[in-house]
Coordinates of C-alpha atoms in Angstrom, one line a residue:
M3 CA -21.9 -26.6 19.0
V4 CA -20.8 -27.7 15.5
S5 CA -18.9 -31.0 15.5
R6 CA -15.6 -31.4 13.6
A7 CA -17.1 -34.6 12.1
D8 CA -19.9 -32.5 10.4
R9 CA -19.6 -31.7 6.8
G10 CA -21.3 -28.8 5.2
P11 CA -20.9 -25.0 4.6
L12 CA -21.7 -24.0 8.2
A13 CA -19.4 -26.6 9.7
D14 CA -16.6 -25.8 7.3
W15 CA -17.0 -22.1 8.1
F16 CA -17.0 -22.6 11.8
W17 CA -13.9 -24.7 11.9
T18 CA -11.9 -22.6 9.3
I19 CA -12.8 -19.1 10.5
D20 CA -10.4 -17.2 12.7
R21 CA -12.6 -17.2 15.8
F22 CA -10.4 -14.7 17.6
F23 CA -11.0 -12.1 14.9
L24 CA -14.7 -12.9 14.9
A25 CA -14.9 -12.5 18.7
A26 CA -13.1 -9.2 18.6
F27 CA -15.4 -7.7 16.0
V28 CA -18.6 -8.9 17.7
L29 CA -17.2 -7.6 21.1
L30 CA -16.6 -4.2 19.6
M31 CA -20.1 -4.1 18.1
G32 CA -21.6 -5.0 21.6
I33 CA -19.5 -2.3 23.3
G34 CA -20.7 0.2 20.7
F35 CA -24.3 -0.7 21.3
M36 CA -23.8 -0.4 25.0
L37 CA -22.1 3.0 24.7
S38 CA -25.0 4.3 22.5
F39 CA -27.2 4.3 25.6
A40 CA -24.6 6.5 27.4
A41 CA -23.7 8.8 24.5
S42 CA -26.8 9.4 22.3
P43 CA -29.9 10.3 24.5
Q44 CA -28.7 13.9 25.3
V45 CA -27.9 14.5 21.6
A46 CA -31.4 13.3 20.6
E47 CA -33.0 15.5 23.2
R48 CA -31.1 18.6 22.0
L49 CA -32.5 17.9 18.5
G50 CA -36.0 17.5 19.8
L51 CA -36.1 13.8 19.2
D52 CA -37.1 10.9 21.4
S53 CA -34.4 10.1 23.9
F54 CA -33.6 6.7 22.4
H55 CA -33.9 7.7 18.8
F56 CA -30.2 7.1 18.0
V57 CA -30.1 4.0 20.2
E58 CA -33.0 2.5 18.2
R59 CA -31.4 3.4 14.9
H60 CA -28.0 2.0 16.1
A61 CA -29.8 -1.3 16.9
I62 CA -31.4 -1.4 13.5
F63 CA -28.0 -1.2 11.8
V64 CA -26.4 -3.9 14.0
V65 CA -28.4 -6.7 12.5
P66 CA -27.7 -6.0 8.8
S67 CA -24.1 -5.3 9.7
L68 CA -23.7 -8.7 11.3
V69 CA -25.4 -10.4 8.3
V70 CA -23.0 -8.6 5.9
M71 CA -19.9 -9.5 8.0
I72 CA -20.9 -13.2 8.3
G73 CA -22.1 -13.5 4.8
L74 CA -18.9 -12.1 3.3
S75 CA -16.8 -14.4 5.5
F76 CA -18.1 -17.4 3.5
L77 CA -16.6 -16.1 0.3
S78 CA -13.4 -17.3 -1.3
P79 CA -10.5 -14.9 -2.1
R80 CA -11.5 -14.8 -5.8
Q81 CA -15.1 -14.0 -4.8
I82 CA -13.9 -11.3 -2.4
R83 CA -11.9 -9.7 -5.2
R84 CA -14.9 -9.7 -7.6
T85 CA -17.1 -8.3 -4.8
A86 CA -14.6 -5.5 -4.1
I87 CA -14.4 -4.5 -7.8
I88 CA -18.2 -4.2 -8.1
L89 CA -18.4 -2.4 -4.7
L90 CA -15.6 0.0 -5.7
A91 CA -17.2 0.9 -9.1
I92 CA -20.6 1.6 -7.4
S93 CA -19.0 3.6 -4.6
L94 CA -17.0 5.8 -7.0
L95 CA -20.1 6.5 -9.1
M96 CA -22.0 7.4 -6.0
M97 CA -19.1 9.7 -4.8
V98 CA -19.4 11.5 -8.1
L99 CA -23.1 11.8 -7.8
A100 CA -22.7 13.1 -4.2
L101 CA -20.7 16.1 -5.5
F102 CA -23.6 17.2 -7.7
F103 CA -26.7 15.9 -5.9
G104 CA -25.6 15.1 -2.4
V105 CA -26.6 16.8 0.8
E106 CA -24.3 19.5 2.0
V107 CA -23.3 19.2 5.6
K108 CA -20.9 21.7 7.2
G109 CA -19.6 22.7 3.7
S110 CA -19.0 19.2 2.5
R111 CA -20.9 17.0 0.0
R112 CA -20.4 13.5 1.2
W113 CA -23.9 12.1 1.6
I114 CA -26.7 10.9 -0.6
S115 CA -30.2 10.8 0.9
I116 CA -32.3 7.8 0.2
G117 CA -35.7 8.1 1.9
S118 CA -35.1 8.6 5.6
F119 CA -31.5 7.3 5.4
S120 CA -28.3 8.9 4.3
I121 CA -25.4 7.0 2.7
Q122 CA -21.8 8.1 2.7
P123 CA -20.3 6.4 -0.4
S124 CA -16.7 7.0 0.7
E125 CA -17.1 4.7 3.6
F126 CA -17.9 1.8 1.3
M127 CA -15.2 2.8 -1.1
K128 CA -12.4 2.2 1.5
P129 CA -12.5 -1.6 2.0
A130 CA -13.1 -2.2 -1.7
F131 CA -10.2 0.2 -2.7
V132 CA -7.8 -1.7 -0.4
V133 CA -8.8 -5.1 -1.9
V134 CA -8.6 -3.9 -5.5
C135 CA -5.2 -2.3 -5.0
A136 CA -3.9 -5.4 -3.2
W137 CA -4.9 -7.4 -6.3
L138 CA -3.2 -4.9 -8.6
F139 CA 0.0 -5.0 -6.5
A140 CA -0.1 -8.8 -6.4
E141 CA -0.5 -9.1 -10.2
H142 CA 2.5 -6.9 -10.8
A143 CA 4.5 -8.9 -8.3
R144 CA 3.5 -12.2 -10.0
Q145 CA 3.9 -10.8 -13.6
P146 CA 6.2 -7.8 -13.7
E147 CA 5.0 -7.0 -17.3
V148 CA 1.5 -6.3 -16.0
P149 CA 1.4 -2.6 -15.0
G150 CA -0.4 -3.3 -11.8
N151 CA 1.5 -0.7 -9.8
L152 CA 0.7 2.0 -12.4
F153 CA -3.0 1.1 -12.4
A154 CA -2.9 1.3 -8.5
I155 CA -1.4 4.7 -8.7
I156 CA -4.0 5.9 -11.2
L157 CA -6.8 4.5 -9.0
F158 CA -5.4 6.2 -6.0
G159 CA -5.3 9.5 -7.9
I160 CA -9.0 9.1 -8.8
V161 CA -10.0 8.3 -5.2
G162 CA -7.9 11.0 -3.8
A163 CA -9.3 13.6 -6.2
L164 CA -12.9 12.7 -5.3
L165 CA -12.2 12.8 -1.6
V166 CA -10.5 16.2 -1.9
A167 CA -13.4 17.5 -4.0
Q168 CA -15.9 16.7 -1.2
P169 CA -13.7 17.9 0.7
D170 CA -12.7 15.2 3.2
L171 CA -9.1 15.6 4.3
G172 CA -9.4 13.0 7.1
Q173 CA -10.5 10.2 4.7
T174 CA -7.8 11.4 2.2
I175 CA -5.1 11.0 4.8
L176 CA -6.4 7.6 6.0
T177 CA -6.6 6.3 2.4
S178 CA -3.2 7.6 1.5
V179 CA -1.4 6.1 4.5
V180 CA -3.1 2.7 4.0
W181 CA -2.3 2.8 0.3
G182 CA 1.3 3.8 1.0
G183 CA 1.7 1.0 3.5
M184 CA 0.5 -1.6 0.9
F185 CA 2.7 -0.1 -1.8
F186 CA 5.7 -0.3 0.6
M187 CA 4.9 -4.0 1.2
A188 CA 4.7 -4.6 -2.5
G189 CA 8.4 -3.5 -2.9
M190 CA 8.2 0.1 -3.7
P191 CA 11.6 1.5 -4.9
W192 CA 13.1 4.1 -2.5
L193 CA 13.0 6.7 -5.3
W194 CA 9.2 6.3 -5.4
I195 CA 9.0 6.5 -1.6
M196 CA 10.8 9.9 -1.7
V197 CA 8.7 11.2 -4.6
L198 CA 5.4 10.2 -3.0
G199 CA 6.6 11.6 0.4
V200 CA 7.3 14.9 -1.2
L201 CA 3.9 14.9 -3.0
G202 CA 2.2 14.0 0.3
V203 CA 3.9 16.9 2.1
G204 CA 3.0 19.2 -0.8
G205 CA -0.6 18.1 -0.8
F206 CA -0.9 18.7 2.9
A207 CA 0.6 22.1 2.6
T208 CA -1.7 22.9 -0.3
A209 CA -4.7 21.8 1.8
Y210 CA -3.6 24.0 4.6
Y211 CA -3.3 27.1 2.5
M212 CA -6.2 26.5 0.1
L213 CA -8.9 25.1 2.4
P214 CA -10.1 27.5 5.1
H215 CA -11.6 24.8 7.3
V216 CA -8.3 22.8 7.3
T217 CA -6.4 26.0 8.1
G218 CA -8.8 26.8 11.0
R219 CA -8.5 23.3 12.5
I220 CA -4.7 23.1 12.4
D221 CA -4.3 26.7 13.7
R222 CA -6.7 25.9 16.6
F223 CA -4.8 22.8 17.4
L224 CA -1.4 24.5 17.4
T225 CA -2.4 27.8 19.2
G226 CA -5.4 26.7 21.3
E227 CA -7.2 29.9 20.1
G228 CA -10.7 30.0 18.5
D229 CA -13.6 27.6 18.9
T230 CA -12.1 24.6 20.7
F231 CA -15.2 23.9 22.8
Q232 CA -15.8 20.4 21.7
V233 CA -12.2 19.1 22.0
D234 CA -11.8 20.9 25.3
T235 CA -15.0 19.4 26.7
A236 CA -14.0 16.0 25.5
R237 CA -10.7 16.3 27.3
D238 CA -12.5 17.4 30.5
A239 CA -14.8 14.3 30.3
I240 CA -11.7 12.0 30.0
I241 CA -10.1 13.7 33.0
R242 CA -13.3 13.5 35.1
G243 CA -13.6 9.8 34.4
D244 CA -10.2 9.1 36.0
W245 CA -9.2 5.4 36.1
F246 CA -12.5 3.8 36.9
G247 CA -15.1 6.2 35.6
Q248 CA -18.1 7.8 37.2
G249 CA -20.4 4.9 36.5
P250 CA -23.0 4.1 33.9
G251 CA -25.3 7.0 33.3
E252 CA -23.4 9.2 35.7
G253 CA -21.6 11.3 33.1
I254 CA -22.2 15.0 33.3
I255 CA -19.8 16.6 30.9
K256 CA -20.9 14.3 28.1
R257 CA -24.2 16.0 28.0
I258 CA -22.7 19.1 26.4
I259 CA -20.5 17.5 23.8
P260 CA -22.2 18.1 20.5
D261 CA -21.0 15.0 18.7
S262 CA -20.8 12.7 21.8
H263 CA -22.5 9.8 19.9
T264 CA -20.1 9.8 16.9
D265 CA -16.7 11.4 16.8
F266 CA -16.3 11.8 20.6
I267 CA -17.8 8.6 21.9
F268 CA -14.4 7.7 23.3
S269 CA -14.6 10.6 25.7
V270 CA -18.0 9.5 26.9
A271 CA -16.6 6.0 27.5
A272 CA -13.8 7.5 29.5
E273 CA -16.0 9.6 31.7
E274 CA -18.5 6.8 32.6
F275 CA -16.3 3.7 32.5
G276 CA -12.8 5.1 33.1
I277 CA -9.4 5.2 31.5
L278 CA -8.9 1.5 32.2
F279 CA -11.9 0.6 30.1
C280 CA -10.6 2.8 27.3
M281 CA -7.3 1.0 27.5
V282 CA -9.1 -2.3 27.0
L283 CA -10.8 -0.7 23.9
V284 CA -7.3 0.3 22.5
A285 CA -6.0 -3.2 23.3
I286 CA -8.8 -4.8 21.2
F287 CA -8.0 -2.6 18.2
A288 CA -4.3 -3.3 18.7
F289 CA -5.1 -7.1 18.8
I290 CA -6.9 -6.9 15.5
V291 CA -4.1 -5.0 13.8
L292 CA -1.3 -7.2 15.2
R293 CA -3.1 -10.5 14.5
G294 CA -3.9 -9.3 10.9
L295 CA -0.3 -8.4 10.3
N296 CA 0.8 -11.7 11.7
H297 CA -1.5 -13.5 9.2
A298 CA -0.1 -11.4 6.4
F299 CA 3.5 -12.2 7.4
K300 CA 2.8 -15.9 7.3
E301 CA 0.8 -15.8 4.0
R302 CA 2.5 -16.9 0.8
N303 CA -0.2 -15.5 -1.5
D304 CA 0.6 -11.9 -2.4
F305 CA -3.0 -10.8 -2.9
T306 CA -4.1 -12.2 0.5
R307 CA -1.0 -10.8 2.2
F308 CA -1.5 -7.2 0.9
A309 CA -5.3 -7.2 1.3
V310 CA -5.2 -8.4 4.9
A311 CA -2.5 -6.0 5.9
G312 CA -4.2 -3.1 4.2
L313 CA -7.6 -3.9 5.8
V314 CA -6.3 -4.2 9.4
L315 CA -4.2 -1.0 8.9
Q316 CA -7.3 0.8 7.8
I317 CA -9.2 -0.2 11.0
G318 CA -6.1 0.6 13.1
I319 CA -5.3 4.0 11.7
Q320 CA -9.0 5.1 11.7
S321 CA -9.2 4.2 15.4
M322 CA -5.9 6.0 16.1
I323 CA -7.2 9.2 14.4
N324 CA -10.5 9.1 16.4
I325 CA -8.8 8.5 19.7
G326 CA -6.0 11.0 18.9
V327 CA -8.6 13.7 18.3
N328 CA -10.3 12.8 21.6
L329 CA -7.0 13.1 23.5
E330 CA -6.1 16.3 21.7
L331 CA -3.1 14.7 20.1
M332 CA -4.1 15.8 16.6
P333 CA -6.3 18.4 15.0
A334 CA -10.1 17.8 15.2
K335 CA -11.4 15.6 12.4
G336 CA -14.8 14.0 12.0
M337 CA -14.0 10.3 11.9
T338 CA -15.9 7.6 13.6
L339 CA -14.4 5.0 16.0
P340 CA -14.9 1.7 14.1
L341 CA -17.9 -0.4 15.2
I342 CA -18.3 1.9 18.3
S343 CA -19.6 5.2 17.0
Y344 CA -23.1 5.8 15.8
G345 CA -23.5 5.8 12.0
G346 CA -25.1 3.3 9.7
S347 CA -22.8 3.8 6.7
S348 CA -19.7 3.5 8.9
M349 CA -20.9 0.4 10.8
I350 CA -21.9 -1.5 7.6
A351 CA -18.7 -0.4 5.9
I352 CA -16.5 -1.6 8.8
C353 CA -18.4 -4.9 8.8
I354 CA -17.6 -5.2 5.1
T355 CA -14.0 -4.7 6.0
A356 CA -14.3 -7.3 8.8
G357 CA -16.0 -9.7 6.5
F358 CA -13.2 -9.4 4.0
I359 CA -10.7 -10.0 6.8
L360 CA -12.5 -13.1 8.0
A361 CA -12.8 -14.5 4.5
L362 CA -9.1 -13.9 3.6
T363 CA -7.8 -15.3 6.9
R364 CA -9.8 -18.5 6.9
H365 CA -7.8 -21.7 7.2
R366 CA -8.2 -23.5 3.9
P367 CA -6.7 -27.1 4.1
E368 CA -7.1 -27.6 0.3
K369 CA -5.0 -24.5 -0.4
R370 CA -2.3 -25.6 2.0
A371 CA -2.2 -29.1 0.4
Q372 CA -1.9 -27.6 -3.0
E373 CA 1.0 -25.3 -1.9
R374 CA 2.9 -28.3 -0.4
S375 CA 2.5 -30.3 -3.6
L376 CA 3.8 -27.4 -5.6
F377 CA 6.8 -27.0 -3.3
R378 CA 7.5 -30.8 -3.7
V379 CA 7.4 -30.6 -7.4
A380 CA 9.8 -27.6 -7.4
G381 CA 12.1 -29.5 -5.0
V382 CA 11.8 -26.9 -2.3
P383 CA 11.1 -28.0 1.2
A384 CA 7.7 -26.5 2.5
E385 CA 7.8 -24.5 5.7

């Protein structure tokens, strides 16, 4: 245990970090590793691999992911901003390269192969994009003559165009909703809200009519006709799990779900551990979102407020999409459950998001003291 009397980077970190956030992130990672034993062996066997192939790879990614999360949590807000700018630039470049040199999977070019590993640049783009847009919105709020909102719109257009080109409608929707939420917090005029709303509806309609795979997924969701094997099987697994589940290793329906270790790991959790366990999972994600929004509400610094709100919304909305697909509440979409599903790019990217959140929500006494002195100079009573 680190004493409050200790002085040093580790002691300062331990006593200033939001330990509830840290516990929630580590708990989700632990649950994800546990569920990999239940969800991945049957997938590996179907592919002719060793039964614990995906379990071992999942374990390999846990260590660097934790290192990334803890390492980023030591940074100051200024260092977080600089890190995000560099990460965003690299991610956008890699997204462009993926369009020309990437591996094509199910008609999409989202991956770049490096040796025996594949990287999905868009996963790393998301947290960096949120932080950079938060900075642009904050700069415009601080100095209205700075066209921060305009730059944020241009950046959103670039990111959206690259995601559509892959194509990746799910990530496009996720990024758009998070960006819209941050822009609303930044004081978006109602006229802009209506214009962007119309553009959003128009973009969705265009995707429906122009992209066959989008048309097929939405039609299957609305009519129930066509190849709905995976979502129907996932639903049956949830129903079979009932309230308390069949027990660890006792799942049967999970064995025939093609993507049980990634997009449909929630259904595996429901079959083996029950609906109550899944409700606990949902509660952990809800806790992260609500605690983050509470931090943002209390924060005076615009950059920190926008960034924290955007980052927790990103985690919350991504988990909602994944769970909604498992419950057949929305059309099928390949999107991982944060820190739970198998996937190296996804896990490390979410841990970058978590590291940013931990860094931006740290209690910094020197910053509070500075704010109180500024209020006293201005003659305004501090809260």
